[in-house]
Amino acid sequence: QAAFLRILPDAGLSAALLTNGGHTRELFEDLFRDVFDELAGVELPARPEPAPSPAPFEPADYVGRYARVGVEMSVEEGEDGLKATMRPTGALAATVGDDPMHFTLRPFDGNAFVAREDGEDTWSPAVFFDLAGGRRYLHFGVRATPRIEA
């Protein structure tokens, strides 16, 4: 399931998309690109892609286990960058199964990365950040997930 909402107050335009199935981000981008261009003359930004010449980064700043209700993610250093594994847990796993999804993470800008599920074409934002108390989070898939173990 996926939901997208975009509001352009200056153009008096809002659009929502609720959908099931695969490739929802591509559908959203293609559909909203046409709608916003035709109705408001607004061009959506390009899809996020890995930085062509990324700044060096310290993998240890991002590696670890991240968990919230229903999902656990592990971020590890791979041969060519960061790798993430996301696995449903608890009641969610009982409903959908606990098969893991595997992602490649590539630098985008600072603590912002782009992530792509293995076998897919589209990159999605994945942003690491720290709260005032110093706890690291990974914001991915419209949810913030705290690191529970470095």
CSV table of C-alpha atoms in Angstrom, one decimal:
chain,number,residue,atom,x,y,z
A,1,GLN,CA,0.0,0.0,0.0
A,2,ALA,CA,1.2,3.5,-0.7
A,3,ALA,CA,-0.3,7.0,-0.3
A,4,PHE,CA,1.0,10.2,-1.8
A,5,LEU,CA,-0.3,13.8,-1.1
A,6,ARG,CA,1.0,16.9,-2.7
A,7,ILE,CA,-0.4,20.4,-2.2
A,8,LEU,CA,0.4,23.5,-4.2
A,9,PRO,CA,-1.3,26.3,-2.3
A,10,ASP,CA,-0.2,29.1,-4.7
A,11,ALA,CA,-1.8,27.2,-7.6
A,12,GLY,CA,-4.9,26.1,-5.6
A,13,LEU,CA,-4.1,22.5,-6.4
A,14,SER,CA,-3.9,19.4,-4.3
A,15,ALA,CA,-3.6,15.8,-5.4
A,16,ALA,CA,-3.8,12.5,-3.6
A,17,LEU,CA,-3.0,9.0,-4.8
A,18,LEU,CA,-3.9,5.8,-2.8
A,19,THR,CA,-2.7,2.6,-4.4
A,20,ASN,CA,-1.8,-1.0,-3.9
A,21,GLY,CA,0.7,-3.1,-5.8
A,22,GLY,CA,4.2,-2.7,-7.1
A,23,HIS,CA,6.1,0.3,-8.5
A,24,THR,CA,3.9,2.8,-6.7
A,25,ARG,CA,6.6,5.5,-6.6
A,26,GLU,CA,7.0,5.4,-10.3
A,27,LEU,CA,3.2,5.6,-10.8
A,28,PHE,CA,3.0,8.6,-8.4
A,29,GLU,CA,5.9,10.4,-10.2
A,30,ASP,CA,4.6,9.8,-13.7
A,31,LEU,CA,1.0,10.7,-12.9
A,32,PHE,CA,1.7,13.8,-10.7
A,33,ARG,CA,4.3,15.1,-13.1
A,34,ASP,CA,1.6,15.2,-15.9
A,35,VAL,CA,-1.1,16.6,-13.6
A,36,PHE,CA,1.0,19.4,-12.1
A,37,ASP,CA,2.4,20.3,-15.4
A,38,GLU,CA,-0.9,20.5,-17.2
A,39,LEU,CA,-3.0,22.1,-14.4
A,40,ALA,CA,-0.4,24.4,-12.8
A,41,GLY,CA,2.6,24.6,-15.1
A,42,VAL,CA,4.7,23.2,-12.3
A,43,GLU,CA,7.6,20.8,-13.0
A,44,LEU,CA,8.3,18.1,-10.3
A,45,PRO,CA,11.9,17.7,-9.3
A,46,ALA,CA,13.8,14.8,-10.9
A,47,ARG,CA,13.8,11.5,-9.1
A,48,PRO,CA,16.6,11.2,-6.5
A,49,GLU,CA,19.7,9.4,-7.8
A,50,PRO,CA,23.0,8.6,-6.1
A,51,ALA,CA,25.5,11.5,-6.2
A,52,PRO,CA,27.8,11.1,-9.2
A,53,SER,CA,30.9,12.0,-7.1
A,54,PRO,CA,29.9,11.4,-3.5
A,55,ALA,CA,31.8,12.9,-0.6
A,56,PRO,CA,33.7,10.4,1.5
A,57,PHE,CA,31.7,9.2,4.5
A,58,GLU,CA,32.4,7.0,7.5
A,59,PRO,CA,30.2,3.9,7.3
A,60,ALA,CA,30.4,3.3,11.0
A,61,ASP,CA,28.3,6.4,11.5
A,62,TYR,CA,25.4,4.6,9.9
A,63,VAL,CA,25.9,0.9,10.6
A,64,GLY,CA,23.7,-0.7,13.2
A,65,ARG,CA,20.3,-2.2,14.0
A,66,TYR,CA,17.3,0.1,13.8
A,67,ALA,CA,13.9,-1.0,15.1
A,68,ARG,CA,10.3,0.2,15.6
A,69,VAL,CA,7.0,-1.6,16.1
A,70,GLY,CA,6.6,-4.0,13.2
A,71,VAL,CA,10.0,-3.5,11.5
A,72,GLU,CA,13.6,-4.1,12.2
A,73,MET,CA,16.4,-2.9,9.9
A,74,SER,CA,20.1,-3.7,9.9
A,75,VAL,CA,22.6,-1.4,8.0
A,76,GLU,CA,25.9,-3.0,7.2
A,77,GLU,CA,29.0,-2.0,5.2
A,78,GLY,CA,29.1,-3.9,1.9
A,79,GLU,CA,31.7,-4.2,-0.8
A,80,ASP,CA,30.5,-1.1,-2.6
A,81,GLY,CA,28.7,0.9,0.1
A,82,LEU,CA,26.0,0.4,2.6
A,83,LYS,CA,23.5,-2.4,2.5
A,84,ALA,CA,20.3,-2.6,4.5
A,85,THR,CA,18.0,-5.5,5.4
A,86,MET,CA,14.5,-4.8,6.5
A,87,ARG,CA,12.4,-7.5,8.1
A,88,PRO,CA,8.8,-7.4,9.4
A,89,THR,CA,8.4,-8.3,13.1
A,90,GLY,CA,5.6,-9.0,15.6
A,91,ALA,CA,2.0,-8.8,14.4
A,92,LEU,CA,3.1,-7.4,11.0
A,93,ALA,CA,5.3,-10.5,10.4
A,94,ALA,CA,2.4,-12.8,11.5
A,95,THR,CA,0.2,-11.1,8.8
A,96,VAL,CA,2.6,-10.6,5.9
A,97,GLY,CA,5.4,-13.1,6.7
A,98,ASP,CA,8.9,-12.3,7.8
A,99,ASP,CA,10.8,-12.5,4.5
A,100,PRO,CA,13.5,-9.8,4.5
A,101,MET,CA,13.9,-7.1,1.9
A,102,HIS,CA,17.4,-6.1,0.9
A,103,PHE,CA,18.4,-2.6,-0.1
A,104,THR,CA,21.5,-0.8,-1.5
A,105,LEU,CA,22.2,2.6,0.0
A,106,ARG,CA,24.2,5.2,-1.9
A,107,PRO,CA,25.2,8.7,-0.8
A,108,PHE,CA,23.1,11.6,-2.0
A,109,ASP,CA,24.0,14.7,0.1
A,110,GLY,CA,25.5,14.6,3.6
A,111,ASN,CA,23.4,12.3,5.8
A,112,ALA,CA,20.9,11.8,3.0
A,113,PHE,CA,21.2,8.6,1.0
A,114,VAL,CA,19.1,7.0,-1.7
A,115,ALA,CA,18.0,3.4,-1.2
A,116,ARG,CA,16.9,0.8,-3.8
A,117,GLU,CA,15.5,-2.6,-3.2
A,118,ASP,CA,17.5,-5.3,-4.8
A,119,GLY,CA,16.1,-6.0,-8.3
A,120,GLU,CA,14.3,-2.7,-8.5
A,121,ASP,CA,15.1,0.4,-10.6
A,122,THR,CA,13.8,3.3,-8.5
A,123,TRP,CA,15.8,5.0,-5.7
A,124,SER,CA,14.0,6.4,-2.6
A,125,PRO,CA,15.2,8.8,0.0
A,126,ALA,CA,16.8,7.4,3.2
A,127,VAL,CA,17.9,10.1,5.7
A,128,PHE,CA,20.0,9.5,8.8
A,129,PHE,CA,19.7,12.1,11.6
A,130,ASP,CA,20.3,12.6,15.3
A,131,LEU,CA,17.9,14.0,17.8
A,132,ALA,CA,19.1,16.5,20.4
A,133,GLY,CA,19.9,13.7,22.9
A,134,GLY,CA,22.2,12.2,20.3
A,135,ARG,CA,20.1,9.1,19.3
A,136,ARG,CA,20.5,8.2,15.7
A,137,TYR,CA,17.5,7.6,13.5
A,138,LEU,CA,16.9,6.4,10.0
A,139,HIS,CA,14.0,8.0,8.2
A,140,PHE,CA,13.0,5.6,5.4
A,141,GLY,CA,9.6,4.7,3.9
A,142,VAL,CA,8.0,7.7,5.6
A,143,ARG,CA,8.9,6.5,9.1
A,144,ALA,CA,11.6,7.3,11.5
A,145,THR,CA,13.3,4.3,13.1
A,146,PRO,CA,15.7,4.6,16.0
A,147,ARG,CA,19.0,2.9,16.1
A,148,ILE,CA,19.0,0.4,18.9
A,149,GLU,CA,22.5,-1.0,18.5
A,150,ALA,CA,25.6,0.4,16.7
